Amino acid sequence: MLADPGFGKYFTDHMVSIEWTSDEGWHDASVVPYGPIVLDPAASVFHYAQEIFEGVKAYRHADGSIWTFRPDANGRRLQRSAARLALPELAVDDFVESLKQIVRVDQHWVPSAPETSLYLRPFMIATESFLGVRAAHRVGYFVIASPAGAYFTGGVEPVSIWLSTTYSRAGKGGTGAAKTGGNYAASLLPQEEAYQHGCSQVLFLDSVDTTYIEELGGMNVVFVKKDGTIVTPESDSILEGITRDSILQLAEDRGHTVERRRVSLDEWRDGVASGDIVEVFACGTAAVVVPIAELKGDGLSIVSPVAGPDSLTLSLRAELTDIQYGRRPDPHNWLTRLDA
Ligand code: PLP
Ligand code: COI
């Protein structure tokens, strides 16, 4: 189980639970045995999907200590998601403390094999029994944990991506920038289409012009140009990835110019055809960084150059994971110790 954990299949012995009510605010923080959450069938999360979550990893370093990566950024993102979903905000310090609590009690679950981690899944749900459509007055926050290896079965092997032209993930003014279950529910059918076409993730375009690249079902997209410039989509309907932000920071540290702007599908196609785009990769907490080999769609195939061992993609991936696993210095103070 710890030697080959896969992703999201096994869960540790405990979970964190914190209650919120509109009268009392946050209260009753506890670490309890992992197990079913008993809810009334009328709990509003079941009906109106008032729910948000985060994804964070705990990494075991060579000396046995356990660390996490930029948890304050995840805590702030959970607050932004909460604001959009009309859920109560949890203080960032309490968020970070909740990660420490679960890791301390379940630390023997943090694997030590290369490239493994303990994936932490904080989430918040509307637990009030009420069928009226309004923000719930009773909410629960939980953290569960699951030992994790590679998200894709091929590890860092380049993946193929399916372009969804029928479905959007998020609309203008919608919840695309929040980490909320409904965005993932919207991605499941196109994700099935992706599997049917032999692809491991689905790519969404913007829902207004269906012209600009947004993101994958669960990862951001980044392009590397021949002159070393790095380009990534900017949009108010995508999730601002912390992995992407970190990778771009590391690239800037190396002197690369980073452009956060709209990127059209045509720019991708033409850039690969002319040789101006030399690498394309996807990134996120679960899958870290994976090269994109091909974008497929109805009558479309954009085959990216192969990301070799000397590629910027794999070198930035190595730099990021070296920091996360304590194998090189942490110049931006991104690591927080969880077990002490
Ligand atoms: N986009 C989506 C839709 C995601 O689910 C994720 C994963 O969390 C990301 C992007 C990448 O975000 P992060 O790097 O913070 O994990
Ligand atoms: C993560 O990378 O943490 C995510 O939430 C992606 C997820 C869909 C597994």
Coordinates of C-alpha atoms and ligand atoms in Angstrom, one line a residue:
M1 CA 0.0 0.0 0.0
L2 CA 2.8 2.5 0.9
A3 CA 5.2 1.1 -1.7
D4 CA 2.8 1.4 -4.6
P5 CA 0.0 3.6 -3.4
G6 CA -1.4 4.8 -6.8
F7 CA -3.6 7.8 -6.2
G8 CA -6.5 8.3 -3.9
K9 CA -7.2 4.7 -3.2
Y10 CA -6.3 4.2 0.4
F11 CA -7.0 6.4 3.4
T12 CA -5.3 6.9 6.7
D13 CA -6.7 6.1 10.1
H14 CA -7.8 9.6 11.1
M15 CA -9.4 12.8 9.8
V16 CA -9.8 16.3 11.0
S17 CA -13.3 17.7 11.6
I18 CA -14.3 21.3 12.4
E19 CA -17.8 22.5 12.7
W20 CA -19.2 25.9 11.7
T21 CA -22.6 27.5 12.4
S22 CA -23.7 31.0 11.7
D23 CA -24.3 31.6 15.4
E24 CA -21.1 30.2 16.8
G25 CA -18.6 30.4 14.0
W26 CA -15.9 27.8 13.8
H27 CA -15.8 25.4 16.8
D28 CA -15.3 21.8 17.9
A29 CA -12.0 21.2 16.1
S30 CA -11.0 17.5 16.6
V31 CA -9.0 14.7 15.1
V32 CA -11.3 11.6 14.9
P33 CA -11.0 8.1 13.5
Y34 CA -11.5 8.1 9.7
G35 CA -15.0 7.0 9.0
P36 CA -18.4 7.9 7.5
I37 CA -19.8 11.4 7.9
V38 CA -23.4 11.0 9.0
L39 CA -25.6 13.6 7.3
D40 CA -29.3 14.3 7.0
P41 CA -30.6 13.5 3.5
A42 CA -31.7 17.1 3.3
A43 CA -28.2 18.4 3.9
S44 CA -27.8 21.1 1.3
V45 CA -24.5 19.8 -0.1
F46 CA -26.4 16.9 -1.6
H47 CA -28.8 19.2 -3.4
Y48 CA -27.0 22.4 -4.3
A49 CA -23.4 21.3 -4.3
Q50 CA -22.2 23.9 -1.8
E51 CA -18.7 22.4 -1.5
I52 CA -15.1 23.3 -1.9
F53 CA -11.8 21.5 -1.5
E54 CA -8.0 21.7 -1.7
G55 CA -5.2 19.4 -2.7
V56 CA -1.9 19.5 -0.7
K57 CA 0.9 17.0 -0.4
A58 CA 3.1 16.0 2.6
Y59 CA 6.6 15.0 1.6
R60 CA 9.0 12.8 3.7
H61 CA 12.6 14.1 3.6
A62 CA 15.7 11.8 3.8
D63 CA 16.0 12.5 7.5
G64 CA 12.5 11.3 8.1
S65 CA 11.0 14.7 8.7
I66 CA 7.7 15.6 7.0
W67 CA 7.1 18.9 5.1
T68 CA 4.4 20.5 3.0
F69 CA 4.7 23.0 0.2
R70 CA 3.2 26.6 0.3
P71 CA 0.2 25.6 2.5
D72 CA -0.5 29.3 3.0
A73 CA -1.2 29.6 -0.7
N74 CA -3.7 26.7 -0.5
G75 CA -5.2 28.2 2.6
R76 CA -5.8 31.5 0.8
R77 CA -7.2 29.8 -2.2
L78 CA -9.6 27.9 0.0
Q79 CA -10.7 31.3 1.4
R80 CA -11.3 32.6 -2.2
S81 CA -13.2 29.4 -3.0
A82 CA -15.3 29.8 0.2
A83 CA -16.1 33.4 -0.7
R84 CA -17.4 32.4 -4.2
L85 CA -19.4 29.5 -2.8
A86 CA -20.9 31.5 0.0
L87 CA -19.1 29.3 2.6
P88 CA -17.4 30.6 5.7
E89 CA -13.7 31.4 5.5
L90 CA -11.3 29.4 7.6
A91 CA -8.3 31.3 8.9
V92 CA -5.1 30.4 7.0
D93 CA -3.4 29.5 10.3
D94 CA -6.2 27.1 11.2
F95 CA -6.0 25.6 7.8
V96 CA -2.2 25.0 8.2
E97 CA -2.8 23.7 11.7
S98 CA -5.4 21.2 10.4
L99 CA -2.7 19.8 8.0
K100 CA -0.3 19.5 11.0
Q101 CA -2.9 17.7 13.1
I102 CA -3.6 15.0 10.6
V103 CA 0.0 14.4 9.6
R104 CA 1.1 14.2 13.3
V105 CA -1.4 11.5 14.1
D106 CA -1.0 9.6 10.9
Q107 CA 2.7 10.2 10.2
H108 CA 3.5 6.6 9.6
W109 CA 1.3 6.8 6.6
V110 CA 3.6 9.2 4.8
P111 CA 5.5 7.0 2.3
S112 CA 9.2 7.3 1.7
A113 CA 9.7 5.7 -1.7
P114 CA 10.9 8.1 -4.4
E115 CA 8.2 10.5 -5.7
T116 CA 5.6 9.3 -3.2
S117 CA 3.8 11.6 -0.7
L118 CA 0.8 11.8 1.5
Y119 CA -2.0 13.6 -0.4
L120 CA -4.1 15.7 1.9
R121 CA -7.6 16.6 0.9
P122 CA -9.2 19.4 3.0
F123 CA -12.8 20.0 2.1
M124 CA -15.8 22.0 3.3
I125 CA -19.4 21.1 2.9
A126 CA -22.8 22.6 3.6
T127 CA -24.3 20.3 6.3
E128 CA -27.5 22.1 7.2
S129 CA -30.8 20.2 6.6
F130 CA -32.7 22.7 4.5
L131 CA -34.0 22.6 1.0
G132 CA -34.4 26.4 0.5
V133 CA -31.8 27.7 -1.9
R134 CA -29.5 29.9 0.2
A135 CA -26.1 29.7 1.8
A136 CA -26.1 27.1 4.6
H137 CA -26.0 28.1 8.3
R138 CA -24.2 24.9 9.2
V139 CA -21.0 23.7 7.6
G140 CA -18.3 21.1 8.1
Y141 CA -14.6 21.3 7.3
F142 CA -12.7 18.0 7.1
V143 CA -9.2 16.8 6.1
I144 CA -8.6 13.3 4.9
A145 CA -5.3 11.9 3.8
S146 CA -4.3 9.3 1.2
P147 CA -0.8 8.0 0.3
A148 CA 0.0 8.9 -3.3
G149 CA 2.3 7.8 -6.0
A150 CA 2.1 8.9 -9.7
Y151 CA -1.3 10.4 -10.7
F152 CA -1.0 9.0 -14.2
T153 CA -0.1 5.3 -14.6
G154 CA 2.8 6.3 -16.9
G155 CA 4.4 8.6 -14.3
V156 CA 6.2 11.4 -16.2
E157 CA 5.6 9.8 -19.6
P158 CA 4.1 12.4 -22.0
V159 CA 0.3 12.3 -22.0
S160 CA -2.2 12.9 -24.8
I161 CA -5.0 15.4 -24.2
W162 CA -8.5 15.5 -25.7
L163 CA -9.9 18.9 -26.8
S164 CA -13.5 19.2 -25.7
T165 CA -15.4 21.4 -28.2
T166 CA -18.8 20.4 -27.1
Y167 CA -18.6 21.1 -23.4
S168 CA -17.3 23.9 -21.2
R169 CA -16.0 23.5 -17.7
A170 CA -16.8 27.0 -16.5
G171 CA -18.5 30.1 -17.8
K172 CA -18.0 33.9 -17.5
G173 CA -18.8 34.9 -14.0
G174 CA -19.2 31.3 -12.9
T175 CA -17.2 29.2 -10.5
G176 CA -14.2 28.3 -12.7
A177 CA -11.7 30.0 -10.5
A178 CA -13.0 28.2 -7.3
K179 CA -12.0 24.7 -6.4
T180 CA -15.5 23.4 -6.1
G181 CA -16.9 20.0 -6.9
G182 CA -19.3 21.2 -9.5
N183 CA -16.4 22.2 -11.8
Y184 CA -15.2 18.6 -11.7
A185 CA -18.7 17.2 -12.1
A186 CA -18.9 19.3 -15.3
S187 CA -15.6 17.8 -16.5
L188 CA -16.5 14.1 -16.0
L189 CA -18.5 13.5 -19.3
P190 CA -15.8 15.2 -21.5
Q191 CA -13.2 13.3 -19.4
E192 CA -14.9 10.1 -20.5
E193 CA -14.7 11.2 -24.1
A194 CA -11.0 11.8 -23.5
Y195 CA -10.6 8.2 -22.3
Q196 CA -12.5 6.9 -25.3
H197 CA -10.0 8.7 -27.5
G198 CA -7.0 7.3 -25.7
C199 CA -6.3 10.6 -23.9
S200 CA -5.7 11.0 -20.2
Q201 CA -7.0 14.5 -19.6
V202 CA -9.5 16.9 -21.3
L203 CA -8.6 20.4 -22.4
F204 CA -11.2 23.1 -22.1
L205 CA -11.5 26.3 -24.2
D206 CA -13.1 29.5 -22.9
S207 CA -16.9 29.4 -23.0
V208 CA -17.4 32.8 -24.6
D209 CA -15.4 32.6 -27.8
T210 CA -14.3 28.9 -27.7
T211 CA -11.0 30.2 -28.9
Y212 CA -8.7 30.5 -26.0
I213 CA -7.0 27.8 -24.0
E214 CA -8.3 27.5 -20.4
E215 CA -7.0 24.4 -18.6
L216 CA -7.3 20.7 -18.2
G217 CA -9.9 19.0 -16.0
G218 CA -7.4 19.0 -13.1
M219 CA -4.2 20.7 -14.3
N220 CA -2.9 24.0 -15.7
V221 CA -1.2 24.2 -19.1
V222 CA 2.1 25.9 -19.9
F223 CA 4.0 26.5 -23.2
V224 CA 7.7 26.9 -23.8
K225 CA 8.8 29.0 -26.8
K226 CA 12.0 28.6 -28.8
D227 CA 13.5 31.8 -27.3
G228 CA 12.9 30.5 -23.8
T229 CA 9.8 32.6 -23.1
I230 CA 7.1 30.8 -21.1
V231 CA 3.5 31.4 -21.8
T232 CA 0.4 30.3 -19.8
P233 CA -3.2 31.2 -20.1
E234 CA -4.7 34.0 -18.0
S235 CA -8.4 33.7 -17.4
D236 CA -10.8 34.5 -14.6
S237 CA -12.5 31.1 -15.1
I238 CA -9.5 28.8 -14.4
L239 CA -8.0 27.6 -11.2
E240 CA -4.9 29.5 -10.3
G241 CA -2.5 26.6 -9.7
I242 CA 0.1 26.7 -7.0
T243 CA 2.3 24.3 -8.9
R244 CA 2.1 26.5 -12.0
D245 CA 2.9 29.6 -10.0
S246 CA 5.9 27.9 -8.4
I247 CA 7.2 26.5 -11.7
L248 CA 6.9 30.0 -13.3
Q249 CA 8.8 31.5 -10.3
L250 CA 11.6 29.0 -10.7
A251 CA 11.7 29.8 -14.5
E252 CA 11.9 33.5 -13.7
D253 CA 14.7 32.9 -11.2
R254 CA 16.6 31.3 -14.1
G255 CA 16.0 34.4 -16.3
H256 CA 13.1 33.2 -18.4
T257 CA 10.5 35.7 -19.4
V258 CA 7.0 34.6 -18.3
E259 CA 3.8 35.8 -20.1
R260 CA 0.5 35.3 -18.4
R261 CA -2.0 36.1 -21.1
R262 CA -4.7 34.7 -23.4
V263 CA -3.4 31.9 -25.6
S264 CA -5.6 30.8 -28.5
L265 CA -5.8 27.3 -29.9
D266 CA -4.5 28.8 -33.2
E267 CA -1.4 30.0 -31.4
W268 CA -0.7 26.5 -30.1
R269 CA -1.3 24.9 -33.5
D270 CA 0.8 27.5 -35.5
G271 CA 3.5 27.7 -32.8
V272 CA 4.1 23.9 -32.9
A273 CA 4.0 23.9 -36.8
S274 CA 6.5 26.8 -37.1
G275 CA 8.8 25.5 -34.3
D276 CA 8.1 28.5 -32.2
I277 CA 6.6 26.4 -29.4
V278 CA 9.1 23.7 -28.4
E279 CA 7.5 22.2 -25.2
V280 CA 4.0 22.0 -23.8
F281 CA 3.3 20.7 -20.3
A282 CA 0.6 20.3 -17.7
C283 CA 1.0 20.9 -14.0
G284 CA -0.8 20.4 -10.7
T285 CA -0.3 19.1 -7.2
A286 CA -1.5 15.5 -8.0
A287 CA 0.4 15.0 -11.2
V288 CA 3.2 17.5 -10.6
V289 CA 4.5 18.2 -14.1
V290 CA 3.8 16.1 -17.2
P291 CA 4.8 16.8 -20.8
I292 CA 1.9 16.9 -23.3
A293 CA 2.7 14.8 -26.3
E294 CA -0.4 15.5 -28.4
L295 CA -3.6 17.5 -28.4
K296 CA -6.3 15.5 -30.1
G297 CA -9.8 16.7 -31.1
D298 CA -12.4 16.2 -33.8
G299 CA -10.3 16.4 -36.9
L300 CA -7.4 17.9 -34.9
S301 CA -4.0 16.6 -34.0
I302 CA -1.2 18.9 -32.6
V303 CA 1.8 16.8 -31.9
S304 CA 4.2 18.6 -29.6
P305 CA 8.0 18.0 -29.8
V306 CA 9.1 15.2 -27.4
A307 CA 10.3 16.6 -24.1
G308 CA 13.7 14.9 -23.8
P309 CA 15.8 14.6 -20.6
D310 CA 17.3 18.0 -21.3
S311 CA 13.9 19.7 -21.7
L312 CA 13.0 22.7 -19.6
T313 CA 9.8 20.8 -18.6
L314 CA 11.7 18.0 -17.0
S315 CA 14.4 20.2 -15.5
L316 CA 11.8 22.5 -13.9
R317 CA 10.0 19.4 -12.6
A318 CA 13.2 18.1 -11.1
E319 CA 14.0 21.5 -9.5
L320 CA 10.5 21.7 -8.0
T321 CA 10.5 18.2 -6.6
D322 CA 14.0 18.5 -5.3
I323 CA 12.8 21.5 -3.2
Q324 CA 9.7 19.6 -2.1
Y325 CA 11.7 16.6 -1.0
G326 CA 14.4 18.6 0.6
R327 CA 17.1 17.6 -1.9
R328 CA 18.1 21.2 -2.6
P329 CA 17.7 24.6 -0.8
D330 CA 14.3 26.2 -0.6
P331 CA 15.1 29.8 -1.7
H332 CA 11.6 31.1 -1.5
N333 CA 10.8 29.5 1.9
W334 CA 8.0 27.5 0.4
L335 CA 8.3 24.5 2.8
T336 CA 6.5 24.2 6.2
R337 CA 7.3 21.4 8.6
L338 CA 4.3 19.4 9.6
D339 CA 5.5 16.8 12.1
A340 CA 7.2 19.0 14.6
Ligands
PLP1 N1 -6.6 23.3 -12.5 C1 -7.5 22.4 -11.9 C2 -8.8 22.4 -12.5 C3 -7.1 21.6 -10.8 O1 -7.9 20.8 -10.3 C4 -5.8 21.7 -10.3 C5 -5.4 20.9 -9.2 O2 -5.5 21.2 -8.1 C6 -4.9 22.7 -10.9 C7 -5.4 23.4 -12.0 C8 -3.5 22.9 -10.4 O3 -3.5 23.5 -9.2 P1 -2.4 23.2 -8.1 O4 -1.1 23.3 -8.8 O5 -2.6 24.2 -7.1 O6 -2.6 21.8 -7.6
COI2 C1 -4.8 18.2 -7.3 O1 -3.9 18.2 -8.2 O2 -4.6 18.4 -6.1 C2 -6.2 18.1 -7.8 O3 -7.1 18.5 -7.1 C3 -6.4 17.5 -9.0 C4 -7.5 16.5 -8.8 C5 -8.5 16.6 -9.7 C6 -6.9 15.2 -8.5

